[in-house]
Every structure is written in C-alpha cells, then in structure tokens.
C-alpha cells in the first residue's frame, strides 16, 4: 500500500469500527427497549438513532455522493429535541434505515481515491476552500466518526 | 501543503477539537461537581477524568515518544472500576495532570513527520507489522480520539 492508501485505510477502519460497535449494540433491542432514556430526562435511544440517521443521511449531499434518502426525518430528529413531535417511524424501521444508509455511505467512501478524500465538501465555497484546503471530505468523515462515538458512549449507559 | 500533510492536518485537528471540547467542559467544575455520576449507578465525572488521563498517558510508550508520567494511576482508573479504591488525587490535581499530559502528547504528535505517523506502534512486533502495516501510530491516535469522544458524550449528560 502507498502512504496515502495507508492513511485512508486508517480512516475507513475507524469509521467502520465505530459504526459496527454501535450497530451491534442496537441490533438486539426491541421497540420497547428503544424507549429507554440514556439518563433521566435525557434522550431516548429511539431519538438518538433517528438523530444519527439524519446526520449520516446529510453526508450524501455534503460529500457530493448523491441525494439524501430521508430528508423528511430532520424535523423530528435534528430541528426539534426529543419528545417534541410524534415518533415518525417504528424503531424497527429506523434500524433498517440505519443499516441501509450506512451501507450506501460506506460503499461510497470505499470508492474515493486518495485525491477525492482531499476534495472540498459541498458546504464550502471554492474561494474559501482555496484559502483553507483542510475543509475537505476527510475532515467531515472524521468529525462524523467522533459524533457517532459521542452518542455511542451515551447509548451504552442503558446496558 | 502536500497531500500527506493534509491528511495529518485533518487527524490532528480532530484530536485537538475533541480534546478541546472535553477540556472546556470540565474546566469550570469544582471538586464537588466531579462527584456527579453521568447516569444513576454509572461512573462519576471524577473517575472518567482519571480513566482518560491513564489511557492517554499510556500513549507515550505506545507511540514510542517517552515514558509515562503517572503509571501509578492505572490501578485506580483502568484496572478497577469506579468506587473500588480510594480516590488517589483531588479532582483539581487530576485536571492539572490532564492538561500537562495532553500538552506534552499533542506537542509530540505535531512533531511527527508523515512517515513517522505510519510507523508501527510499540505493541505490535516487527513480524506482525510487516504483515499488517495498518497497525501504525495513526490508527492508535484515531482510536483514542474516538475513545475520548465516547466518554465526552457521557460526561455531557451531567450538564
């Protein structure tokens, strides 16, 4: 492997590892168990999963790899806090959606060449990217991996 | 910046961002506030900080950048769960140690050349590294960044 391929392998491994651990953790949960809160007065596991789905779904346009699957979920899981709106889907459907979105995302990440990882994400203008080339796809994926780790730590508290 | 420098910049930015957010979060806490649990029956903020210190302190030998500052803390914060042993230090001293260890660590990471990031970590043998060159320093730092994100998400629940 070239040095650039080794960098990418580490980033992809990190992404898949964090995704795998969280996904394994929620796989056996029933709809009822998804109603548990990570701590008193804090988010339900159900809301966290919806939130993670919406955030990852936003990566398709942000990384320039396609359209979102479910932009309609932002209202319930990003714009509003837990408990504001009725739950839009059963937890089992959220779980299936989580798998679908991440399989599609990961496949797209695996197709990026080293150069494509360093291309700008779509929320930065050409001018700003010329001034700051660190606003690239790689930075976005590292940030979302951390975001998932952050909420995984919370979800784990219900064990 | 070269492509390799851009990869490293992203990894370092991610490390410093996660470190900065957690550090800012605990900076104003009093010794008493450090006794809060992240959820009923779960770790105290005090224990989490000690745990994060011990885990990051282990990076010095693991990355081959020097000796540990406080190997004596493993007993209280890694080997045993919260509440097993008496607290070894006041929280204010843990906070100072956290800053000291991370400043030293981050300075060492900033000195790594692109090639040094891809060198093996010290827990893997030459033979195993020859078979799997992804067991490098970069993989370790990404993993520890995720570890810190994970516990940051828990600590945030006490807000």
PDB file of C-alpha atoms in Angstrom:
ATOM      1  CA  UNK A   1       0.000   0.000   0.000  1.00  0.00           C
ATOM      2  CA  UNK A   2       1.150   3.557  -0.688  1.00  0.00           C
ATOM      3  CA  UNK A   3       1.366   6.034   2.179  1.00  0.00           C
ATOM      4  CA  UNK A   4      -1.819   7.691   1.008  1.00  0.00           C
ATOM      5  CA  UNK A   5      -3.617   4.362   0.930  1.00  0.00           C
ATOM      6  CA  UNK A   6      -2.435   3.686   4.475  1.00  0.00           C
ATOM      7  CA  UNK A   7      -3.887   6.980   5.681  1.00  0.00           C
ATOM      8  CA  UNK A   8      -7.190   6.181   4.064  1.00  0.00           C
ATOM      9  CA  UNK A   9      -7.210   2.629   5.402  1.00  0.00           C
ATOM     10  CA  UNK A  10      -6.880   4.002   8.950  1.00  0.00           C
ATOM     11  CA  UNK A  11      -9.714   6.485   8.482  1.00  0.00           C
ATOM     12  CA  UNK A  12     -12.024   3.879   6.948  1.00  0.00           C
ATOM     13  CA  UNK A  13     -11.175   1.350   9.636  1.00  0.00           C
ATOM     14  CA  UNK A  14     -12.017   3.897  12.322  1.00  0.00           C
ATOM     15  CA  UNK A  15     -15.335   4.766  10.648  1.00  0.00           C
ATOM     16  CA  UNK A  16     -16.344   1.132  10.258  1.00  0.00           C
ATOM     17  CA  UNK A  17     -15.281   0.168  13.750  1.00  0.00           C
ATOM     18  CA  UNK A  18     -17.330   2.872  15.442  1.00  0.00           C
ATOM     19  CA  UNK A  19     -20.293   2.148  13.184  1.00  0.00           C
ATOM     20  CA  UNK A  20     -20.002  -1.601  13.807  1.00  0.00           C
ATOM     21  CA  UNK A  21     -19.901  -1.308  17.594  1.00  0.00           C
ATOM     22  CA  UNK A  22     -22.920   0.959  17.781  1.00  0.00           C
ATOM     23  CA  UNK A  23     -24.864  -1.130  15.250  1.00  0.00           C
ATOM     24  CA  UNK A  24     -24.095  -4.358  17.129  1.00  0.00           C
ATOM     25  CA  UNK A  25     -25.259  -2.673  20.336  1.00  0.00           C
ATOM     26  CA  UNK A  26     -28.667  -1.692  18.993  1.00  0.00           C
ATOM     27  CA  UNK A  27     -29.266  -4.773  16.831  1.00  0.00           C
ATOM     28  CA  UNK A  28     -30.959  -6.884  19.564  1.00  0.00           C
ATOM     29  CA  UNK A  29     -33.116  -4.061  21.005  1.00  0.00           C
ATOM     30  CA  UNK A  30     -36.914  -4.232  20.865  1.00  0.00           C
ATOM     31  CA  UNK A  31     -39.190  -1.274  20.155  1.00  0.00           C
ATOM     32  CA  UNK A  32     -39.842  -1.083  23.880  1.00  0.00           C
ATOM     33  CA  UNK A  33     -36.142  -1.037  24.762  1.00  0.00           C
ATOM     34  CA  UNK A  34     -35.642   1.836  22.317  1.00  0.00           C
ATOM     35  CA  UNK A  35     -37.866   3.901  24.587  1.00  0.00           C
ATOM     36  CA  UNK A  36     -35.228   3.850  27.361  1.00  0.00           C
ATOM     37  CA  UNK A  37     -33.506   7.135  28.130  1.00  0.00           C
ATOM     38  CA  UNK A  38     -29.692   7.276  28.276  1.00  0.00           C
ATOM     39  CA  UNK A  39     -30.080   9.112  31.600  1.00  0.00           C
ATOM     40  CA  UNK A  40     -33.072  10.605  33.453  1.00  0.00           C
ATOM     41  CA  UNK A  41     -34.527  13.483  31.430  1.00  0.00           C
ATOM     42  CA  UNK A  42     -32.131  12.871  28.522  1.00  0.00           C
ATOM     43  CA  UNK A  43     -32.677  11.468  25.015  1.00  0.00           C
ATOM     44  CA  UNK A  44     -34.315   8.121  24.356  1.00  0.00           C
ATOM     45  CA  UNK A  45     -32.342   5.519  22.421  1.00  0.00           C
ATOM     46  CA  UNK A  46     -35.056   5.899  19.781  1.00  0.00           C
ATOM     47  CA  UNK A  47     -34.340   9.604  19.346  1.00  0.00           C
ATOM     48  CA  UNK A  48     -30.573   9.078  19.286  1.00  0.00           C
ATOM     49  CA  UNK A  49     -30.908   6.533  16.487  1.00  0.00           C
ATOM     50  CA  UNK A  50     -33.126   8.865  14.478  1.00  0.00           C
ATOM     51  CA  UNK A  51     -30.661  11.693  15.083  1.00  0.00           C
ATOM     52  CA  UNK A  52     -27.704   9.602  13.923  1.00  0.00           C
ATOM     53  CA  UNK A  53     -29.630   8.523  10.821  1.00  0.00           C
ATOM     54  CA  UNK A  54     -30.488  12.112   9.890  1.00  0.00           C
ATOM     55  CA  UNK A  55     -26.908  13.308  10.473  1.00  0.00           C
ATOM     56  CA  UNK A  56     -25.399  10.499   8.422  1.00  0.00           C
ATOM     57  CA  UNK A  57     -28.023  10.913   5.701  1.00  0.00           C
ATOM     58  CA  UNK A  58     -26.866  14.517   5.335  1.00  0.00           C
ATOM     59  CA  UNK A  59     -23.449  13.208   4.345  1.00  0.00           C
ATOM     60  CA  UNK A  60     -24.686  12.259   0.868  1.00  0.00           C
ATOM     61  CA  UNK A  61     -25.052  15.838  -0.361  1.00  0.00           C
ATOM     62  CA  UNK A  62     -22.261  17.155   1.907  1.00  0.00           C
ATOM     63  CA  UNK A  63     -19.747  14.719   0.419  1.00  0.00           C
ATOM     64  CA  UNK A  64     -21.209  15.113  -3.059  1.00  0.00           C
ATOM     65  CA  UNK A  65     -22.098  11.445  -3.432  1.00  0.00           C
ATOM     66  CA  UNK A  66     -25.820  11.570  -4.042  1.00  0.00           C
ATOM     67  CA  UNK A  67     -29.214  12.576  -2.766  1.00  0.00           C
ATOM     68  CA  UNK A  68     -30.455  12.035   0.753  1.00  0.00           C
ATOM     69  CA  UNK A  69     -32.659   9.046   1.444  1.00  0.00           C
ATOM     70  CA  UNK A  70     -34.829  10.651   4.127  1.00  0.00           C
ATOM     71  CA  UNK A  71     -34.631  14.447   4.422  1.00  0.00           C
ATOM     72  CA  UNK A  72     -38.107  14.335   5.988  1.00  0.00           C
ATOM     73  CA  UNK A  73     -36.613  12.992   9.229  1.00  0.00           C
ATOM     74  CA  UNK A  74     -34.687  16.196  10.055  1.00  0.00           C
ATOM     75  CA  UNK A  75     -37.792  17.784  11.530  1.00  0.00           C
ATOM     76  CA  UNK A  76     -38.202  15.089  14.185  1.00  0.00           C
ATOM     77  CA  UNK A  77     -34.535  14.323  14.853  1.00  0.00           C
ATOM     78  CA  UNK A  78     -32.430  17.427  14.200  1.00  0.00           C
ATOM     79  CA  UNK A  79     -34.618  20.533  14.219  1.00  0.00           C
ATOM     80  CA  UNK A  80     -36.536  19.506  17.333  1.00  0.00           C
ATOM     81  CA  UNK A  81     -35.418  17.881  20.580  1.00  0.00           C
ATOM     82  CA  UNK A  82     -36.692  14.512  21.776  1.00  0.00           C
ATOM     83  CA  UNK A  83     -40.371  14.421  22.689  1.00  0.00           C
ATOM     84  CA  UNK A  84     -41.447  17.424  20.638  1.00  0.00           C
ATOM     85  CA  UNK A  85     -43.046  15.649  17.677  1.00  0.00           C
ATOM     86  CA  UNK A  86     -44.741  12.251  17.419  1.00  0.00           C
ATOM     87  CA  UNK A  87     -42.293   9.456  16.564  1.00  0.00           C
ATOM     88  CA  UNK A  88     -42.344   9.254  12.762  1.00  0.00           C
ATOM     89  CA  UNK A  89     -41.427   5.564  12.385  1.00  0.00           C
ATOM     90  CA  UNK A  90     -41.348   2.358  14.446  1.00  0.00           C
ATOM     91  CA  UNK A  91     -37.882   1.663  15.884  1.00  0.00           C
ATOM     92  CA  UNK A  92     -37.564  -1.490  13.750  1.00  0.00           C
ATOM     93  CA  UNK A  93     -37.906   0.642  10.612  1.00  0.00           C
ATOM     94  CA  UNK A  94     -35.331   3.104  11.911  1.00  0.00           C
ATOM     95  CA  UNK A  95     -32.942   0.205  12.440  1.00  0.00           C
ATOM     96  CA  UNK A  96     -33.394  -0.973   8.863  1.00  0.00           C
ATOM     97  CA  UNK A  97     -32.889   2.571   7.594  1.00  0.00           C
ATOM     98  CA  UNK A  98     -29.723   2.946   9.677  1.00  0.00           C
ATOM     99  CA  UNK A  99     -28.257  -0.138   8.001  1.00  0.00           C
ATOM    100  CA  UNK A 100     -29.332   0.940   4.536  1.00  0.00           C
ATOM    101  CA  UNK A 101     -27.870   4.447   4.839  1.00  0.00           C
ATOM    102  CA  UNK A 102     -24.583   3.313   6.284  1.00  0.00           C
ATOM    103  CA  UNK A 103     -24.070   0.525   3.780  1.00  0.00           C
ATOM    104  CA  UNK A 104     -24.573   3.015   0.976  1.00  0.00           C
ATOM    105  CA  UNK A 105     -22.357   5.618   2.624  1.00  0.00           C
ATOM    106  CA  UNK A 106     -19.546   3.207   3.401  1.00  0.00           C
ATOM    107  CA  UNK A 107     -19.572   1.836  -0.143  1.00  0.00           C
ATOM    108  CA  UNK A 108     -19.197   5.397  -1.453  1.00  0.00           C
ATOM    109  CA  UNK A 109     -16.346   6.157   0.967  1.00  0.00           C
ATOM    110  CA  UNK A 110     -14.562   3.000  -0.152  1.00  0.00           C
ATOM    111  CA  UNK A 111     -14.694   4.204  -3.741  1.00  0.00           C
ATOM    112  CA  UNK A 112     -12.966   7.545  -3.012  1.00  0.00           C
ATOM    113  CA  UNK A 113      -9.432   7.802  -4.341  1.00  0.00           C
ATOM    114  CA  UNK A 114      -6.813   9.438  -2.083  1.00  0.00           C
ATOM    115  CA  UNK A 115      -7.242  12.627  -4.098  1.00  0.00           C
ATOM    116  CA  UNK A 116     -11.033  12.577  -3.781  1.00  0.00           C
ATOM    117  CA  UNK A 117     -10.768  12.385   0.011  1.00  0.00           C
ATOM    118  CA  UNK A 118      -8.994  15.734  -0.106  1.00  0.00           C
ATOM    119  CA  UNK A 119     -11.549  17.443  -2.318  1.00  0.00           C
ATOM    120  CA  UNK A 120     -13.753  20.087  -0.796  1.00  0.00           C
ATOM    121  CA  UNK A 121     -17.029  19.240   0.864  1.00  0.00           C
ATOM    122  CA  UNK A 122     -20.050  20.925  -0.659  1.00  0.00           C
ATOM    123  CA  UNK A 123     -20.750  23.353   2.195  1.00  0.00           C
ATOM    124  CA  UNK A 124     -17.591  25.353   1.494  1.00  0.00           C
ATOM    125  CA  UNK A 125     -17.192  27.713  -1.469  1.00  0.00           C
ATOM    126  CA  UNK A 126     -14.364  27.416  -3.978  1.00  0.00           C
ATOM    127  CA  UNK A 127     -12.889  30.667  -2.666  1.00  0.00           C
ATOM    128  CA  UNK A 128     -12.913  29.561   0.960  1.00  0.00           C
ATOM    129  CA  UNK A 129     -11.541  26.158   0.055  1.00  0.00           C
ATOM    130  CA  UNK A 130      -8.667  27.787  -1.829  1.00  0.00           C
ATOM    131  CA  UNK A 131      -7.782  29.621   1.384  1.00  0.00           C
ATOM    132  CA  UNK A 132      -8.296  26.606   3.637  1.00  0.00           C
ATOM    133  CA  UNK A 133      -7.808  23.226   1.936  1.00  0.00           C
ATOM    134  CA  UNK A 134      -8.436  21.377   5.207  1.00  0.00           C
ATOM    135  CA  UNK A 135     -12.188  21.801   4.654  1.00  0.00           C
ATOM    136  CA  UNK A 136     -12.257  18.530   2.776  1.00  0.00           C
ATOM    137  CA  UNK A 137     -14.218  15.275   2.819  1.00  0.00           C
ATOM    138  CA  UNK A 138     -11.715  13.678   5.149  1.00  0.00           C
ATOM    139  CA  UNK A 139     -12.364  16.307   7.827  1.00  0.00           C
ATOM    140  CA  UNK A 140     -16.115  15.721   7.538  1.00  0.00           C
ATOM    141  CA  UNK A 141     -15.827  11.954   7.937  1.00  0.00           C
ATOM    142  CA  UNK A 142     -13.519  12.250  10.954  1.00  0.00           C
ATOM    143  CA  UNK A 143     -15.969  14.666  12.516  1.00  0.00           C
ATOM    144  CA  UNK A 144     -18.938  12.348  11.939  1.00  0.00           C
ATOM    145  CA  UNK A 145     -16.997   9.388  13.323  1.00  0.00           C
ATOM    146  CA  UNK A 146     -16.437  11.397  16.502  1.00  0.00           C
ATOM    147  CA  UNK A 147     -20.095  12.369  16.566  1.00  0.00           C
ATOM    148  CA  UNK A 148     -21.131   8.735  16.436  1.00  0.00           C
ATOM    149  CA  UNK A 149     -18.601   7.799  19.153  1.00  0.00           C
ATOM    150  CA  UNK A 150     -20.005  10.572  21.331  1.00  0.00           C
ATOM    151  CA  UNK A 151     -23.573   9.287  21.154  1.00  0.00           C
ATOM    152  CA  UNK A 152     -22.441   5.644  21.344  1.00  0.00           C
ATOM    153  CA  UNK A 153     -20.990   6.403  24.761  1.00  0.00           C
ATOM    154  CA  UNK A 154     -24.390   7.699  25.832  1.00  0.00           C
ATOM    155  CA  UNK A 155     -26.321   4.778  24.366  1.00  0.00           C
ATOM    156  CA  UNK A 156     -24.039   2.338  26.188  1.00  0.00           C
ATOM    157  CA  UNK A 157     -25.268   3.668  29.542  1.00  0.00           C
ATOM    158  CA  UNK A 158     -28.594   1.862  29.114  1.00  0.00           C
ATOM    159  CA  UNK A 159     -26.852  -1.549  29.260  1.00  0.00           C
TER     160      UNK A 159
ATOM    161  CA  UNK B   1       0.544  21.604   1.829  1.00  0.00           C
ATOM    162  CA  UNK B   2       1.281  18.182   0.343  1.00  0.00           C
ATOM    163  CA  UNK B   3      -1.431  15.525   0.324  1.00  0.00           C
ATOM    164  CA  UNK B   4       0.248  13.740   3.202  1.00  0.00           C
ATOM    165  CA  UNK B   5       0.347  16.946   5.209  1.00  0.00           C
ATOM    166  CA  UNK B   6      -3.353  17.450   4.541  1.00  0.00           C
ATOM    167  CA  UNK B   7      -4.157  14.003   5.894  1.00  0.00           C
ATOM    168  CA  UNK B   8      -2.162  14.713   9.027  1.00  0.00           C
ATOM    169  CA  UNK B   9      -3.697  18.151   9.466  1.00  0.00           C
ATOM    170  CA  UNK B  10      -7.159  16.564   9.496  1.00  0.00           C
ATOM    171  CA  UNK B  11      -6.176  13.939  12.057  1.00  0.00           C
ATOM    172  CA  UNK B  12      -4.514  16.498  14.330  1.00  0.00           C
ATOM    173  CA  UNK B  13      -7.451  18.871  14.023  1.00  0.00           C
ATOM    174  CA  UNK B  14      -9.839  16.108  15.006  1.00  0.00           C
ATOM    175  CA  UNK B  15      -7.682  15.146  18.020  1.00  0.00           C
ATOM    176  CA  UNK B  16      -7.384  18.743  19.227  1.00  0.00           C
ATOM    177  CA  UNK B  17     -11.044  19.512  18.689  1.00  0.00           C
ATOM    178  CA  UNK B  18     -12.290  16.570  20.741  1.00  0.00           C
ATOM    179  CA  UNK B  19      -9.685  17.276  23.426  1.00  0.00           C
ATOM    180  CA  UNK B  20     -10.587  20.972  23.491  1.00  0.00           C
ATOM    181  CA  UNK B  21     -14.325  20.408  23.835  1.00  0.00           C
ATOM    182  CA  UNK B  22     -13.982  17.965  26.697  1.00  0.00           C
ATOM    183  CA  UNK B  23     -11.348  20.118  28.436  1.00  0.00           C
ATOM    184  CA  UNK B  24     -13.509  23.227  28.152  1.00  0.00           C
ATOM    185  CA  UNK B  25     -16.418  21.270  29.589  1.00  0.00           C
ATOM    186  CA  UNK B  26     -14.566  20.163  32.726  1.00  0.00           C
ATOM    187  CA  UNK B  27     -12.550  23.364  33.259  1.00  0.00           C
ATOM    188  CA  UNK B  28     -15.151  25.140  35.434  1.00  0.00           C
ATOM    189  CA  UNK B  29     -16.108  22.108  37.556  1.00  0.00           C
ATOM    190  CA  UNK B  30     -15.467  22.054  41.295  1.00  0.00           C
ATOM    191  CA  UNK B  31     -14.268  19.005  43.240  1.00  0.00           C
ATOM    192  CA  UNK B  32     -17.848  18.530  44.361  1.00  0.00           C
ATOM    193  CA  UNK B  33     -19.215  18.661  40.823  1.00  0.00           C
ATOM    194  CA  UNK B  34     -16.706  15.994  39.800  1.00  0.00           C
ATOM    195  CA  UNK B  35     -18.528  13.627  42.150  1.00  0.00           C
ATOM    196  CA  UNK B  36     -21.618  13.661  39.905  1.00  0.00           C
ATOM    197  CA  UNK B  37     -22.412  10.439  38.071  1.00  0.00           C
ATOM    198  CA  UNK B  38     -23.050  10.516  34.315  1.00  0.00           C
ATOM    199  CA  UNK B  39     -26.178   8.423  34.979  1.00  0.00           C
ATOM    200  CA  UNK B  40     -27.520   6.629  38.066  1.00  0.00           C
ATOM    201  CA  UNK B  41     -25.150   3.812  39.051  1.00  0.00           C
ATOM    202  CA  UNK B  42     -22.623   4.774  36.356  1.00  0.00           C
ATOM    203  CA  UNK B  43     -19.163   6.395  36.555  1.00  0.00           C
ATOM    204  CA  UNK B  44     -18.509   9.665  38.322  1.00  0.00           C
ATOM    205  CA  UNK B  45     -17.012  12.516  36.296  1.00  0.00           C
ATOM    206  CA  UNK B  46     -14.026  12.158  38.623  1.00  0.00           C
ATOM    207  CA  UNK B  47     -13.465   8.553  37.596  1.00  0.00           C
ATOM    208  CA  UNK B  48     -13.932   9.311  33.902  1.00  0.00           C
ATOM    209  CA  UNK B  49     -11.265  12.018  34.039  1.00  0.00           C
ATOM    210  CA  UNK B  50      -8.839   9.701  35.817  1.00  0.00           C
ATOM    211  CA  UNK B  51      -9.596   7.000  33.251  1.00  0.00           C
ATOM    212  CA  UNK B  52      -8.981   9.341  30.330  1.00  0.00           C
ATOM    213  CA  UNK B  53      -5.707  10.515  31.909  1.00  0.00           C
ATOM    214  CA  UNK B  54      -4.455   6.964  32.386  1.00  0.00           C
ATOM    215  CA  UNK B  55      -5.446   5.946  28.849  1.00  0.00           C
ATOM    216  CA  UNK B  56      -3.782   8.984  27.275  1.00  0.00           C
ATOM    217  CA  UNK B  57      -0.709   8.595  29.487  1.00  0.00           C
ATOM    218  CA  UNK B  58      -0.265   5.113  28.042  1.00  0.00           C
ATOM    219  CA  UNK B  59       0.171   6.700  24.633  1.00  0.00           C
ATOM    220  CA  UNK B  60       3.709   7.834  25.467  1.00  0.00           C
ATOM    221  CA  UNK B  61       5.204   4.326  25.438  1.00  0.00           C
ATOM    222  CA  UNK B  62       2.673   3.027  22.878  1.00  0.00           C
ATOM    223  CA  UNK B  63       3.667   5.711  20.368  1.00  0.00           C
ATOM    224  CA  UNK B  64       7.340   5.478  21.344  1.00  0.00           C
ATOM    225  CA  UNK B  65       7.574   9.105  22.420  1.00  0.00           C
ATOM    226  CA  UNK B  66       8.702   8.800  26.030  1.00  0.00           C
ATOM    227  CA  UNK B  67       7.928   7.482  29.470  1.00  0.00           C
ATOM    228  CA  UNK B  68       4.574   7.696  31.182  1.00  0.00           C
ATOM    229  CA  UNK B  69       4.014  10.480  33.666  1.00  0.00           C
ATOM    230  CA  UNK B  70       1.731   8.561  36.056  1.00  0.00           C
ATOM    231  CA  UNK B  71       1.672   4.770  35.624  1.00  0.00           C
ATOM    232  CA  UNK B  72       0.587   4.566  39.268  1.00  0.00           C
ATOM    233  CA  UNK B  73      -2.923   5.759  38.288  1.00  0.00           C
ATOM    234  CA  UNK B  74      -3.783   2.626  36.280  1.00  0.00           C
ATOM    235  CA  UNK B  75      -4.737   0.745  39.412  1.00  0.00           C
ATOM    236  CA  UNK B  76      -7.475   3.223  40.353  1.00  0.00           C
ATOM    237  CA  UNK B  77      -8.676   4.153  36.867  1.00  0.00           C
ATOM    238  CA  UNK B  78      -8.113   1.228  34.495  1.00  0.00           C
ATOM    239  CA  UNK B  79      -7.639  -1.994  36.441  1.00  0.00           C
ATOM    240  CA  UNK B  80     -10.539  -1.308  38.802  1.00  0.00           C
ATOM    241  CA  UNK B  81     -13.998   0.152  38.233  1.00  0.00           C
ATOM    242  CA  UNK B  82     -15.228   3.340  39.886  1.00  0.00           C
ATOM    243  CA  UNK B  83     -15.633   3.137  43.645  1.00  0.00           C
ATOM    244  CA  UNK B  84     -13.281   0.216  44.227  1.00  0.00           C
ATOM    245  CA  UNK B  85     -10.244   2.098  45.557  1.00  0.00           C
ATOM    246  CA  UNK B  86      -9.989   5.399  47.450  1.00  0.00           C
ATOM    247  CA  UNK B  87      -9.651   8.401  45.125  1.00  0.00           C
ATOM    248  CA  UNK B  88      -5.890   8.867  44.677  1.00  0.00           C
ATOM    249  CA  UNK B  89      -5.856  12.630  43.991  1.00  0.00           C
ATOM    250  CA  UNK B  90      -8.118  15.680  44.397  1.00  0.00           C
ATOM    251  CA  UNK B  91     -10.029  16.490  41.207  1.00  0.00           C
ATOM    252  CA  UNK B  92      -8.166  19.779  40.840  1.00  0.00           C
ATOM    253  CA  UNK B  93      -4.883  17.870  40.618  1.00  0.00           C
ATOM    254  CA  UNK B  94      -6.357  15.489  38.067  1.00  0.00           C
ATOM    255  CA  UNK B  95      -7.392  18.477  35.978  1.00  0.00           C
ATOM    256  CA  UNK B  96      -3.852  19.877  36.051  1.00  0.00           C
ATOM    257  CA  UNK B  97      -2.456  16.471  35.127  1.00  0.00           C
ATOM    258  CA  UNK B  98      -4.901  16.159  32.243  1.00  0.00           C
ATOM    259  CA  UNK B  99      -3.644  19.434  30.793  1.00  0.00           C
ATOM    260  CA  UNK B 100       0.006  18.528  31.324  1.00  0.00           C
ATOM    261  CA  UNK B 101      -0.271  15.104  29.688  1.00  0.00           C
ATOM    262  CA  UNK B 102      -2.223  16.349  26.697  1.00  0.00           C
ATOM    263  CA  UNK B 103       0.023  19.328  26.062  1.00  0.00           C
ATOM    264  CA  UNK B 104       3.018  17.019  26.022  1.00  0.00           C
ATOM    265  CA  UNK B 105       1.244  14.447  23.859  1.00  0.00           C
ATOM    266  CA  UNK B 106      -0.050  16.968  21.350  1.00  0.00           C
ATOM    267  CA  UNK B 107       3.389  18.572  21.010  1.00  0.00           C
ATOM    268  CA  UNK B 108       4.849  15.140  20.232  1.00  0.00           C
ATOM    269  CA  UNK B 109       2.124  14.396  17.667  1.00  0.00           C
ATOM    270  CA  UNK B 110       2.796  17.732  15.987  1.00  0.00           C
ATOM    271  CA  UNK B 111       6.448  16.775  15.551  1.00  0.00           C
ATOM    272  CA  UNK B 112       5.710  13.505  13.719  1.00  0.00           C
ATOM    273  CA  UNK B 113       6.573  13.556  10.025  1.00  0.00           C
ATOM    274  CA  UNK B 114       4.086  11.935   7.617  1.00  0.00           C
ATOM    275  CA  UNK B 115       6.340   8.880   7.545  1.00  0.00           C
ATOM    276  CA  UNK B 116       6.527   8.676  11.346  1.00  0.00           C
ATOM    277  CA  UNK B 117       2.733   8.610  11.581  1.00  0.00           C
ATOM    278  CA  UNK B 118       2.812   5.389   9.577  1.00  0.00           C
ATOM    279  CA  UNK B 119       5.455   3.693  11.699  1.00  0.00           C
ATOM    280  CA  UNK B 120       4.388   0.813  13.888  1.00  0.00           C
ATOM    281  CA  UNK B 121       3.147   1.351  17.416  1.00  0.00           C
ATOM    282  CA  UNK B 122       5.162  -0.416  20.097  1.00  0.00           C
ATOM    283  CA  UNK B 123       2.579  -3.068  20.991  1.00  0.00           C
ATOM    284  CA  UNK B 124       2.977  -4.806  17.623  1.00  0.00           C
ATOM    285  CA  UNK B 125       6.009  -6.928  16.672  1.00  0.00           C
ATOM    286  CA  UNK B 126       8.113  -6.288  13.577  1.00  0.00           C
ATOM    287  CA  UNK B 127       6.822  -9.521  12.057  1.00  0.00           C
ATOM    288  CA  UNK B 128       3.170  -8.693  12.634  1.00  0.00           C
ATOM    289  CA  UNK B 129       3.644  -5.146  11.401  1.00  0.00           C
ATOM    290  CA  UNK B 130       5.254  -6.458   8.203  1.00  0.00           C
ATOM    291  CA  UNK B 131       2.060  -8.467   7.615  1.00  0.00           C
ATOM    292  CA  UNK B 132      -0.287  -5.645   8.630  1.00  0.00           C
ATOM    293  CA  UNK B 133       1.104  -2.131   8.153  1.00  0.00           C
ATOM    294  CA  UNK B 134      -2.162  -0.585   9.321  1.00  0.00           C
ATOM    295  CA  UNK B 135      -1.100  -1.183  12.940  1.00  0.00           C
ATOM    296  CA  UNK B 136       0.579   2.200  12.988  1.00  0.00           C
ATOM    297  CA  UNK B 137       0.580   5.311  15.159  1.00  0.00           C
ATOM    298  CA  UNK B 138      -2.161   6.886  13.092  1.00  0.00           C
ATOM    299  CA  UNK B 139      -4.568   4.039  13.896  1.00  0.00           C
ATOM    300  CA  UNK B 140      -3.806   4.417  17.604  1.00  0.00           C
ATOM    301  CA  UNK B 141      -4.480   8.156  17.634  1.00  0.00           C
ATOM    302  CA  UNK B 142      -7.754   7.791  15.719  1.00  0.00           C
ATOM    303  CA  UNK B 143      -8.825   5.112  18.181  1.00  0.00           C
ATOM    304  CA  UNK B 144      -8.011   7.290  21.198  1.00  0.00           C
ATOM    305  CA  UNK B 145      -9.816  10.245  19.658  1.00  0.00           C
ATOM    306  CA  UNK B 146     -12.919   8.054  19.381  1.00  0.00           C
ATOM    307  CA  UNK B 147     -12.428   6.863  22.952  1.00  0.00           C
ATOM    308  CA  UNK B 148     -12.385  10.430  24.203  1.00  0.00           C
ATOM    309  CA  UNK B 149     -15.469  11.313  22.120  1.00  0.00           C
ATOM    310  CA  UNK B 150     -17.276   8.318  23.585  1.00  0.00           C
ATOM    311  CA  UNK B 151     -16.704   9.393  27.183  1.00  0.00           C
ATOM    312  CA  UNK B 152     -17.264  13.078  26.340  1.00  0.00           C
ATOM    313  CA  UNK B 153     -20.784  12.176  25.302  1.00  0.00           C
ATOM    314  CA  UNK B 154     -21.320  10.584  28.707  1.00  0.00           C
ATOM    315  CA  UNK B 155     -19.799  13.491  30.641  1.00  0.00           C
ATOM    316  CA  UNK B 156     -22.051  15.928  28.795  1.00  0.00           C
ATOM    317  CA  UNK B 157     -25.128  14.288  30.338  1.00  0.00           C
ATOM    318  CA  UNK B 158     -24.374  15.906  33.706  1.00  0.00           C
ATOM    319  CA  UNK B 159     -24.941  19.387  32.251  1.00  0.00           C
TER     320      UNK B 159
END
